[in-house]
Amino acid sequence: MTQPPAKRITDIGPPHYEKFLHPVIKKNYGQWKYHETLAPGVLCHAAESGERIYSVRAGTPRLLSIQTLRVFAALADKYSGGYLRFTSRNNIEFLLDNPANIEPLKKELAEAGFPVGGTNNAISNIVHTQGWVHCHSSATDASGIVKAVMDPLCDRFTHQDLPAKLRIAVACCLNMCGAVHCSDIAILGIHRRPPKVMHDILPKVCEVPTLIASCPTGAIRPATVDGKQSVEVIEAQCMFCGNCYTVCPALPMNDPDNDGLSIWVGGKVSNARSAPKFSKLAIPFLPNNPPRWPEVVEAVVNIVNVYARHARKFERVGEWIERIGWPRFFKLTGIEFTRYHIDDFKHAGLSYARSMHMKY
Amino acid sequence: MTQPPAKRITDIGPPHYEKFLHPVIKKNYGQWKYHETLAPGVLCHAAESGERIYSVRAGTPRLLSIQTLRVFAALADKYSGGYLRFTSRNNIEFLLDNPANIEPLKKELAEAGFPVGGTNNAISNIVHTQGWVHCHSSATDASGIVKAVMDPLCDRFTHQDLPAKLRIAVACCLNMCGAVHCSDIAILGIHRRPPKVMHDILPKVCEVPTLIASCPTGAIRPATVDGKQSVEVIEAQCMFCGNCYTVCPALPMNDPDNDGLSIWVGGKVSNARSAPKFSKLAIPFLPNNPPRWPEVVEAVVNIVNVYARHARKFERVGEWIERIGWPRFFKLTGIEFTRYHIDDFKHAGLSYARSMHMKY
Amino acid sequence: MADDGKVKTPLLDQLESGPWPSFVKEIKRARQGSPMCDDLLGQLELSYQEKKGHWKHGGLVGVLGYGGGVIGRYSDVPDKFPAVAHFHTLRINQPAGWFYTSDAIRTLCDIWEQHGSGLTNMHGSTGDIIFLGTRTDQLEPCFQKLAQAGFDLGGSGSSMRTPSCCVGPARCEWSCYDTLALCDQTTREFQDEMHRPPFPYKFKIKFAGCPNDCVASIARADLSIIGTWKDDLRQDDAAVADFAAAGLDIQKDVCDRCPSKCMEWNGAKLTIENSDCVRCMHCINVMPKALRPGTERGAALLIGAKAPIVQGALLSSVLVPFVPEEELLETLKELIRRVWEFWDEYGMSRERVGELIERVGMANFLDAIGLDPAPEMVSAPRDNPYIFFQLEEKKS
Amino acid sequence: MADDGKVKTPLLDQLESGPWPSFVKEIKRARQGSPMCDDLLGQLELSYQEKKGHWKHGGLVGVLGYGGGVIGRYSDVPDKFPAVAHFHTLRINQPAGWFYTSDAIRTLCDIWEQHGSGLTNMHGSTGDIIFLGTRTDQLEPCFQKLAQAGFDLGGSGSSMRTPSCCVGPARCEWSCYDTLALCDQTTREFQDEMHRPPFPYKFKIKFAGCPNDCVASIARADLSIIGTWKDDLRQDDAAVADFAAAGLDIQKDVCDRCPSKCMEWNGAKLTIENSDCVRCMHCINVMPKALRPGTERGAALLIGAKAPIVQGALLSSVLVPFVPEEELLETLKELIRRVWEFWDEYGMSRERVGELIERVGMANFLDAIGLDPAPEMVSAPRDNPYIFFQLEEKKS
Ligand code: SRM
Ligand code: SRM
Ligand code: SRM
Ligand code: SRM
Ligand code: SF4
Ligand code: SF4
Ligand code: SF4
Ligand code: SF4
Ligand code: SF4
Ligand code: SF4
Ligand code: SF4
Ligand code: SF4
């Protein structure tokens, strides 16, 4: 006789966060008075009570092995009473009550290959997505581009002397899981050819009406191909969004020769000073060039450097560009302005320059 | 035998403006150096040559009888060497080379009932349209509203102590011949009921396909009414633009019980400081109440007074509102914010408040 | 009818009092000259009573060989008011800048006394002289009298509408090109397009000498020619000092209001970072003597403004960021022809050029008229990833 | 295959060098634990060679009784790389604020070592712990091990997605409400909607303690709860003076950057016209000790953010301008239910709530969920005259 299975547990939700809070945090919860950045990657938060908690932040690749996670756990035991957290940009933070532990922890992190920084006016970790590591939809890889771009920018992570915070994001297709649409600099994987219709399997794997409805531009029309009910794609009407593929596997978008990357700039999320903004198109297309995407790396580094040189203190990339104007942004960065930069989607008309405010 | 008719003259274009230029103007054409406002309605333009031309500006009802025009001509002969012009806002300007003539001219104009002013930071003449005097399309009269509104505001025309220029416009239907869409304060005649379809004459006077195409919301559908081919209007889809009536006389919009006025604020045309702006909805509906439209007059005067009290120097109405924020504009003016204020047309989503910038 | 044989207008009469000049008085004044005015008053009083207009829809009337310049109008109560059974208006092309001599005014009055109601609009909101109300049989003779006096009709219908311009160099120190000359020349160049409606819809042109835009061209013209300058503002420090001495708060009223924040005032000297100036005119407006536009003058060409019917109102948008004054006339003629050609071919009926551009997309429109894309044409590049890549051709 | 029995990855190997930590190293490190990693490297290397992905489209797999929490994934070259023929991901609901103890981390590692690839994302961009890659038969046992350890799955598909929040009161002096508590309570309240996808599409909720929005809620959540305050900024003049003394240019770096220009600095004293402050956080950000949010705290509720697919990206817009902290939980529960009810009934398949609101119009949406229109909800009133007047009912 088999023993009855242990009762299944469901719908318990996540563990309660309180279990994981450092005693100093528990004690001063909601009672913080101010903070200081002691060094790049090192924050000190002081409570009304006078107590302090020290945070040491290190960059991670986000894709982490259990082996590395155990290393982090060990470091936490050694220096932060076992308490740690991750940030909304996938950095790790160790929470220390004893400032004496800061330097040794930094040293060990450095040795383990995890740069300490990302605070204040630094370039923090790149929010990114799955890419070829796990997603079917990707026009490019994500982790690889992040590694390639962060290597030359690592000093901007370990130092915090930019005019303001600079947030970079990568998304491997227009679904934008990295939410690149509001980043100072965004790298976006794109397709440039219509989906190829796999007429043989289409009827089996998707419903034609749903498929047709999925196309925002109405580029998909019903068609009968050697007897079988299928669809055709009007090339001229396709703007390569990939929504049809998301709803129907029989319309793959991948095209090694034409897929690539586009670069976007000037978005922000915070309400500090100016309202949140979307990122705008800077470079419509760069080749998809693994393993190190030199064209992408050069483009991003160039924008970062021009920004660092010209922006005023506290100006985010988008705020800087709005002050100097887009024409000057293109001039300073040497990026070409093309027909593709001019919006032709739903609200295009509102992006035309409808005033005489001009610099020459 | 009848004598041959005199040869017809066509396509000669307007008389050349040079014929009508004051000698001082001809001499200093394009050589003006600066100007001063000597008094409300009195400008002095000084040329590089040192010569000066004096302009005396008076308000007119725009609708002018030849009798009054002859009075103006006589005044010009008496004081400005016969030289005069009209402005882009339908004021008259006498162009004097002798400053001694300014006061007597002002006196005669005042006696004749034409207020001198409209310069600088004054309320100038109201740009308006035909209304019941001549147009078939009007939801209300234009000249009457202008007269009713300018009477209490006449002091604002003859004085120039507002924070900035204040431009008012009136249009008697959504065609907006008064181009009220960019005015500090705009008064717009509106319909609030769908057109009534005159099935009997419709087939005779218009083409159904054109008519159907004319409706931006697709509210007009083909219909057969007692045998005759005609159309029906889906009430719920009609937003009362009147475009169908413009292309087809058989769909009159007039409806004395429901037609009325709406008030718009914050538009501007100049590029001074801020870019040109559209006027935004302040009051969706006020009753159509001739001969003196008390509700409209009260609403406009109230907005002018609140603006005059609260705006900072050089702030146009729209610039003032943007500084204090729309919630405060509605609070200060006591105007109710309703569902109608929330845009639901093409670009509606872009008018939602998508930031945390808020005053309480 | 009142005993004096005149209609009673108790409602309209209430609009004769008050400080602002009264249009009712004007109509009454014109009675001496024309019986039309009595019936106009009568019909207008009826509209005031009933809160509704009494004019019939349109009506095609005109003068020989012209397709525009006249707005036909018929009363819907002709039996009550026979004198305004017909009440057409003539649109007469104003002289550039609305300049007149007393003689010219009298000439116009005499002609209109003979051939119409004696009522006018000085001016219509497109800029024409409006002769308000006459009978069909009077149109041709009136037109010819005008022609002999050197006047011609303006535009109406689907034609080039009567261009207009600001007072410009005639009486303004800020005019960056000759608005009157360019307006006059453009009007003469395109007489045929004005008098014989060839287009899908109306096309309006307005000329403003500087970004103050005193003819509202950016809001009311399909093609807006707006003066500006390329070099530095001309600055007269002594005059600046005078303004300061006279009590102007230069920091608050000038520098702080500068949209590009490119001015610095240290209490004694005003320093302008001209490369950042967006040429908004504000500082010049506040200190006319002290600051003036530069000397490298010309204009920007903007396209597409219109009222809301029916896709929503538009302001004109930058088409050519800068044209030097001396090249303006030729550039304008050439560009207007190219725009019209494209609009003629692709514009739908009653589609203004601004609506057409939004429909086909600015980039395609630029291709069609042979202009290269420039960042000055947009307030910002696209924020959506929906790009129609054209892999065939290399990107422009 | 290389002699050591491991696939050769010349391209990926190039990503092991350089200062930034390498995901390739991570995958190689995980080899010791799981053969899957070899084949993952192999397939990834192939993608790098061919510049194309090798995962098949979707695939519905999951755990008993849940409709979400697992992303099914199959290789399209399973014969080449059998170990990743199945390579499903588990989304595990993170603890609020991403706080852990070393023990909790080790527990997770041990479970994943037994049941999967040993690869994770800390964290996914919605906020979940991502267990990256396992076989279908491992899903249920892995899930139950996690459950016994006190963890549960997160959301996927057309469900409420795993809510997330900023570090808030746990380690930030600016948090205007308890982001962790509210995030945790909301997650528990709607377990069913999270695990059993009931909606037309996904629904994301993010909690930020102040307008700095450190979880990007306004850009990435259908419902954004963002802390703010109603009363005056708390000001410590001594600390202000310290900042000035320390060399901060208060005029230039603080006052001039204030979007509402409501601050004045006379060199000694900072004066704030609080009634004009738009609560952007800038001055507080620059002078943490000197300035702090007020004490009358709470949050604004904003709705509708999403990525561009397919009608274009949206930021959340103001739905409720201010809710006092103590009323937040109840208000939120009630409002979320009303929103879902309407969305359920009127939302089209794959239509996010923000798209629905634009389609039906904000005013109609407000009616439906029983809120009154407020000027705080718009950046400006309409500029077009196309108003759908409802003469039946009196205007709301
Ligand atoms: C730890 C973290 C919250 C969390 O729960 O994980 C966090 C923590 C803090 N943020 Fe943040 N922010 C965090 C993500 C964000 C994000 C979200 C994002 O980047 O995706 C934003 C919005 C970014 C944007 O606008 O695009 C964000 C915009 C800010 C700002 C506004 C900066 C600005 O000028 O726009 C401040 C204020 C400042 O830094 O002056 C701020 C300030 C802070 C402070 C100083 C708050 C405090 O008093 O403790 C914290 C230390 C910041 C630092 O890194 O120096 N935090 N912060 C996140 C760290 C991410 C990372 O590892 O780099
Ligand atoms: C005469 C006229 C041009 C014409 O060809 O007829 C004219 C003439 C001048 N305008 Fe204008 N403007 C005239 C219509 C306009 C218009 C068009 C309109 O109102 O429809 C505008 C755009 C209005 C708007 O933005 O909505 C206009 C916006 C300006 C401005 C910008 C004001 C601002 O701060 O936005 C200035 C500069 C100033 O006044 O400081 C200006 C300045 C001037 C100056 C001072 C230019 C000069 O140096 O001579 C002239 C005397 C202004 C005055 O009235 O004090 N003019 N001006 C027009 C008189 C209309 C009237 O009778 O009131
Ligand atoms: C007379 C005038 C109003 C006035 O009292 O001054 C006028 C009167 C009419 N306009 Fe206008 N428009 C007049 C200037 C304008 C302006 C202002 C401007 O030109 O600066 C506009 C807004 C700018 C624009 O063009 O967009 C204007 C926008 C319209 C429209 C809407 C056009 C659009 O695309 O939105 C219509 C409707 C149409 O064309 O069918 C229209 C139509 C009309 C009609 C012909 C009525 C109709 O539907 O056919 C009106 C004849 C009235 C009558 O019986 O006399 N009128 N119309 C103006 C022409 C006088 C002149 O020639 O100087
Ligand atoms: C795992 C993750 C990316 C990552 O590497 O972190 C992810 C992965 C996928 N996302 Fe996402 N999305 C993820 C966060 C996001 C975000 C960011 C966020 O939530 O803050 C967005 C943008 C914000 C938003 O929701 O709009 C996002 C917008 C999308 C969209 C577009 C949705 C839209 O309405 O625009 C799709 C397409 C769809 O849903 O069909 C999508 C679809 C997908 C799918 C399921 C692919 C598909 O078409 O079915 C991806 C599965 C990849 C895989 O094989 O693992 N994902 N996705 C993130 C979830 C991890 C987690 O649970 O923590
Ligand atoms: S962005 Fe696209 S490709 Fe990348 S993970 Fe999201 S859905 Fe997949
Ligand atoms: S990619 Fe987008 S635009 Fe092209 S066919 Fe598919 S859904 Fe339509
Ligand atoms: S606004 Fe309308 S009613 Fe008034 S004149 Fe123009 S078309 Fe006629
Ligand atoms: S008024 Fe406008 S919306 Fe209404 S039916 Fe006529 S065209 Fe359509
Ligand atoms: S537009 Fe400029 S140039 Fe023309 S009148 Fe106005 S201020 Fe003078
Ligand atoms: S013209 Fe306008 S932008 Fe230029 S300096 Fe003067 S105020 Fe500033
Ligand atoms: S959002 Fe505000 S409260 Fe939350 S962590 Fe960021 S700064 Fe602190
Ligand atoms: S929070 Fe922002 S708006 Fe308020 S005072 Fe500080 S800087 Fe100004």
PDB file of N, CA and C in Angstrom, chain A residues 194-241:
ATOM      1  N   PRO A 194       8.627  41.016 -42.561  1.00  0.00           N
ATOM      2  CA  PRO A 194       7.332  40.453 -42.127  1.00  0.00           C
ATOM      3  C   PRO A 194       7.499  38.990 -41.716  1.00  0.00           C
ATOM      4  N   PRO A 195       6.552  38.480 -40.937  1.00  0.00           N
ATOM      5  CA  PRO A 195       6.610  37.067 -40.563  1.00  0.00           C
ATOM      6  C   PRO A 195       6.501  36.185 -41.800  1.00  0.00           C
ATOM      7  N   LYS A 196       7.135  35.013 -41.718  1.00  0.00           N
ATOM      8  CA  LYS A 196       6.958  34.028 -42.803  1.00  0.00           C
ATOM      9  C   LYS A 196       5.802  33.126 -42.399  1.00  0.00           C
ATOM     10  N   VAL A 197       4.842  32.993 -43.251  1.00  0.00           N
ATOM     11  CA  VAL A 197       3.660  32.182 -42.913  1.00  0.00           C
ATOM     12  C   VAL A 197       3.933  30.710 -43.185  1.00  0.00           C
ATOM     13  N   MET A 198       3.815  29.883 -42.144  1.00  0.00           N
ATOM     14  CA  MET A 198       3.983  28.435 -42.333  1.00  0.00           C
ATOM     15  C   MET A 198       2.614  27.819 -42.598  1.00  0.00           C
ATOM     16  N   HIS A 199       2.273  27.834 -43.892  1.00  0.00           N
ATOM     17  CA  HIS A 199       0.912  27.444 -44.280  1.00  0.00           C
ATOM     18  C   HIS A 199       0.554  26.036 -43.825  1.00  0.00           C
ATOM     19  N   ASP A 200       1.547  25.139 -43.813  1.00  0.00           N
ATOM     20  CA  ASP A 200       1.259  23.743 -43.483  1.00  0.00           C
ATOM     21  C   ASP A 200       0.699  23.600 -42.064  1.00  0.00           C
ATOM     22  N   ILE A 201       1.353  24.242 -41.098  1.00  0.00           N
ATOM     23  CA  ILE A 201       0.910  24.022 -39.713  1.00  0.00           C
ATOM     24  C   ILE A 201      -0.121  25.038 -39.244  1.00  0.00           C
ATOM     25  N   LEU A 202      -0.234  26.162 -39.956  1.00  0.00           N
ATOM     26  CA  LEU A 202      -1.082  27.253 -39.471  1.00  0.00           C
ATOM     27  C   LEU A 202      -2.487  26.812 -39.042  1.00  0.00           C
ATOM     28  N   PRO A 203      -3.204  26.120 -39.908  1.00  0.00           N
ATOM     29  CA  PRO A 203      -4.580  25.768 -39.514  1.00  0.00           C
ATOM     30  C   PRO A 203      -4.613  24.956 -38.222  1.00  0.00           C
ATOM     31  N   LYS A 204      -3.596  24.146 -38.006  1.00  0.00           N
ATOM     32  CA  LYS A 204      -3.580  23.293 -36.796  1.00  0.00           C
ATOM     33  C   LYS A 204      -3.342  24.128 -35.543  1.00  0.00           C
ATOM     34  N   VAL A 205      -2.418  25.107 -35.608  1.00  0.00           N
ATOM     35  CA  VAL A 205      -1.969  25.744 -34.371  1.00  0.00           C
ATOM     36  C   VAL A 205      -2.652  27.076 -34.025  1.00  0.00           C
ATOM     37  N   CYS A 206      -3.392  27.673 -34.992  1.00  0.00           N
ATOM     38  CA  CYS A 206      -4.066  28.910 -34.560  1.00  0.00           C
ATOM     39  C   CYS A 206      -5.372  29.191 -35.280  1.00  0.00           C
ATOM     40  N   GLU A 207      -6.154  30.054 -34.631  1.00  0.00           N
ATOM     41  CA  GLU A 207      -7.441  30.455 -35.194  1.00  0.00           C
ATOM     42  C   GLU A 207      -7.241  31.667 -36.083  1.00  0.00           C
ATOM     43  N   VAL A 208      -7.613  31.524 -37.349  1.00  0.00           N
ATOM     44  CA  VAL A 208      -7.381  32.595 -38.317  1.00  0.00           C
ATOM     45  C   VAL A 208      -8.022  33.935 -37.904  1.00  0.00           C
ATOM     46  N   PRO A 209      -9.269  33.960 -37.446  1.00  0.00           N
ATOM     47  CA  PRO A 209      -9.866  35.260 -37.084  1.00  0.00           C
ATOM     48  C   PRO A 209      -9.070  35.979 -35.988  1.00  0.00           C
ATOM     49  N   THR A 210      -8.711  35.237 -34.933  1.00  0.00           N
ATOM     50  CA  THR A 210      -7.902  35.834 -33.854  1.00  0.00           C
ATOM     51  C   THR A 210      -6.598  36.375 -34.430  1.00  0.00           C
ATOM     52  N   LEU A 211      -6.002  35.586 -35.300  1.00  0.00           N
ATOM     53  CA  LEU A 211      -4.739  35.981 -35.911  1.00  0.00           C
ATOM     54  C   LEU A 211      -4.903  37.281 -36.686  1.00  0.00           C
ATOM     55  N   ILE A 212      -5.905  37.326 -37.525  1.00  0.00           N
ATOM     56  CA  ILE A 212      -6.136  38.531 -38.329  1.00  0.00           C
ATOM     57  C   ILE A 212      -6.386  39.731 -37.422  1.00  0.00           C
ATOM     58  N   ALA A 213      -7.169  39.510 -36.370  1.00  0.00           N
ATOM     59  CA  ALA A 213      -7.481  40.609 -35.444  1.00  0.00           C
ATOM     60  C   ALA A 213      -6.228  41.108 -34.715  1.00  0.00           C
ATOM     61  N   SER A 214      -5.231  40.239 -34.603  1.00  0.00           N
ATOM     62  CA  SER A 214      -4.046  40.606 -33.814  1.00  0.00           C
ATOM     63  C   SER A 214      -3.177  41.650 -34.510  1.00  0.00           C
ATOM     64  N   CYS A 215      -3.364  41.811 -35.812  1.00  0.00           N
ATOM     65  CA  CYS A 215      -2.493  42.739 -36.540  1.00  0.00           C
ATOM     66  C   CYS A 215      -3.022  44.163 -36.470  1.00  0.00           C
ATOM     67  N   PRO A 216      -2.264  45.054 -35.837  1.00  0.00           N
ATOM     68  CA  PRO A 216      -2.723  46.427 -35.637  1.00  0.00           C
ATOM     69  C   PRO A 216      -2.877  47.192 -36.946  1.00  0.00           C
ATOM     70  N   THR A 217      -2.147  46.767 -37.967  1.00  0.00           N
ATOM     71  CA  THR A 217      -2.211  47.530 -39.225  1.00  0.00           C
ATOM     72  C   THR A 217      -3.084  46.843 -40.277  1.00  0.00           C
ATOM     73  N   GLY A 218      -3.672  45.741 -39.888  1.00  0.00           N
ATOM     74  CA  GLY A 218      -4.520  45.022 -40.849  1.00  0.00           C
ATOM     75  C   GLY A 218      -3.731  44.445 -42.003  1.00  0.00           C
ATOM     76  N   ALA A 219      -2.478  44.096 -41.741  1.00  0.00           N
ATOM     77  CA  ALA A 219      -1.629  43.571 -42.825  1.00  0.00           C
ATOM     78  C   ALA A 219      -1.910  42.098 -43.114  1.00  0.00           C
ATOM     79  N   ILE A 220      -2.641  41.455 -42.214  1.00  0.00           N
ATOM     80  CA  ILE A 220      -2.898  40.018 -42.393  1.00  0.00           C
ATOM     81  C   ILE A 220      -4.273  39.789 -42.997  1.00  0.00           C
ATOM     82  N   ARG A 221      -4.282  39.096 -44.156  1.00  0.00           N
ATOM     83  CA  ARG A 221      -5.542  38.845 -44.858  1.00  0.00           C
ATOM     84  C   ARG A 221      -5.763  37.351 -44.985  1.00  0.00           C
ATOM     85  N   PRO A 222      -7.008  36.922 -44.941  1.00  0.00           N
ATOM     86  CA  PRO A 222      -7.276  35.502 -45.150  1.00  0.00           C
ATOM     87  C   PRO A 222      -6.847  35.096 -46.568  1.00  0.00           C
ATOM     88  N   ALA A 223      -6.365  33.869 -46.703  1.00  0.00           N
ATOM     89  CA  ALA A 223      -5.955  33.391 -48.021  1.00  0.00           C
ATOM     90  C   ALA A 223      -6.070  31.868 -48.029  1.00  0.00           C
ATOM     91  N   THR A 224      -6.309  31.318 -49.189  1.00  0.00           N
ATOM     92  CA  THR A 224      -6.333  29.861 -49.278  1.00  0.00           C
ATOM     93  C   THR A 224      -5.114  29.415 -50.070  1.00  0.00           C
ATOM     94  N   VAL A 225      -4.261  28.634 -49.403  1.00  0.00           N
ATOM     95  CA  VAL A 225      -3.025  28.188 -50.047  1.00  0.00           C
ATOM     96  C   VAL A 225      -3.103  26.675 -50.272  1.00  0.00           C
ATOM     97  N   ASP A 226      -2.854  26.280 -51.476  1.00  0.00           N
ATOM     98  CA  ASP A 226      -3.170  24.926 -51.970  1.00  0.00           C
ATOM     99  C   ASP A 226      -4.249  24.253 -51.123  1.00  0.00           C
ATOM    100  N   GLY A 227      -5.454  24.747 -51.321  1.00  0.00           N
ATOM    101  CA  GLY A 227      -6.623  24.146 -50.666  1.00  0.00           C
ATOM    102  C   GLY A 227      -6.782  24.551 -49.224  1.00  0.00           C
ATOM    103  N   LYS A 228      -5.684  24.581 -48.473  1.00  0.00           N
ATOM    104  CA  LYS A 228      -5.798  24.850 -47.019  1.00  0.00           C
ATOM    105  C   LYS A 228      -6.125  26.314 -46.725  1.00  0.00           C
ATOM    106  N   GLN A 229      -6.986  26.517 -45.712  1.00  0.00           N
ATOM    107  CA  GLN A 229      -7.273  27.877 -45.269  1.00  0.00           C
ATOM    108  C   GLN A 229      -6.047  28.427 -44.544  1.00  0.00           C
ATOM    109  N   SER A 230      -5.597  29.597 -44.945  1.00  0.00           N
ATOM    110  CA  SER A 230      -4.423  30.196 -44.300  1.00  0.00           C
ATOM    111  C   SER A 230      -4.505  31.718 -44.391  1.00  0.00           C
ATOM    112  N   VAL A 231      -3.382  32.407 -44.248  1.00  0.00           N
ATOM    113  CA  VAL A 231      -3.374  33.868 -44.359  1.00  0.00           C
ATOM    114  C   VAL A 231      -2.201  34.315 -45.209  1.00  0.00           C
ATOM    115  N   GLU A 232      -2.294  35.570 -45.685  1.00  0.00           N
ATOM    116  CA  GLU A 232      -1.138  36.182 -46.344  1.00  0.00           C
ATOM    117  C   GLU A 232      -0.833  37.497 -45.626  1.00  0.00           C
ATOM    118  N   VAL A 233       0.418  37.947 -45.704  1.00  0.00           N
ATOM    119  CA  VAL A 233       0.811  39.187 -45.058  1.00  0.00           C
ATOM    120  C   VAL A 233       1.156  40.224 -46.126  1.00  0.00           C
ATOM    121  N   ILE A 234       0.449  41.340 -46.109  1.00  0.00           N
ATOM    122  CA  ILE A 234       0.740  42.426 -47.050  1.00  0.00           C
ATOM    123  C   ILE A 234       2.004  43.132 -46.561  1.00  0.00           C
ATOM    124  N   GLU A 235       3.121  42.854 -47.204  1.00  0.00           N
ATOM    125  CA  GLU A 235       4.417  43.367 -46.742  1.00  0.00           C
ATOM    126  C   GLU A 235       4.393  44.856 -46.433  1.00  0.00           C
ATOM    127  N   ALA A 236       3.854  45.631 -47.378  1.00  0.00           N
ATOM    128  CA  ALA A 236       3.932  47.092 -47.252  1.00  0.00           C
ATOM    129  C   ALA A 236       3.240  47.589 -45.989  1.00  0.00           C
ATOM    130  N   GLN A 237       2.300  46.787 -45.456  1.00  0.00           N
ATOM    131  CA  GLN A 237       1.555  47.240 -44.290  1.00  0.00           C
ATOM    132  C   GLN A 237       2.160  46.751 -42.972  1.00  0.00           C
ATOM    133  N   CYS A 238       3.197  45.951 -43.058  1.00  0.00           N
ATOM    134  CA  CYS A 238       3.758  45.358 -41.847  1.00  0.00           C
ATOM    135  C   CYS A 238       4.809  46.275 -41.234  1.00  0.00           C
ATOM    136  N   MET A 239       4.672  46.540 -39.920  1.00  0.00           N
ATOM    137  CA  MET A 239       5.737  47.303 -39.249  1.00  0.00           C
ATOM    138  C   MET A 239       6.440  46.431 -38.219  1.00  0.00           C
ATOM    139  N   PHE A 240       6.341  45.105 -38.407  1.00  0.00           N
ATOM    140  CA  PHE A 240       7.259  44.156 -37.743  1.00  0.00           C
ATOM    141  C   PHE A 240       7.112  44.113 -36.217  1.00  0.00           C
ATOM    142  N   CYS A 241       5.887  44.329 -35.722  1.00  0.00           N
ATOM    143  CA  CYS A 241       5.688  44.353 -34.270  1.00  0.00           C
ATOM    144  C   CYS A 241       5.741  42.965 -33.648  1.00  0.00           C
TER     145      CYS A 241
END
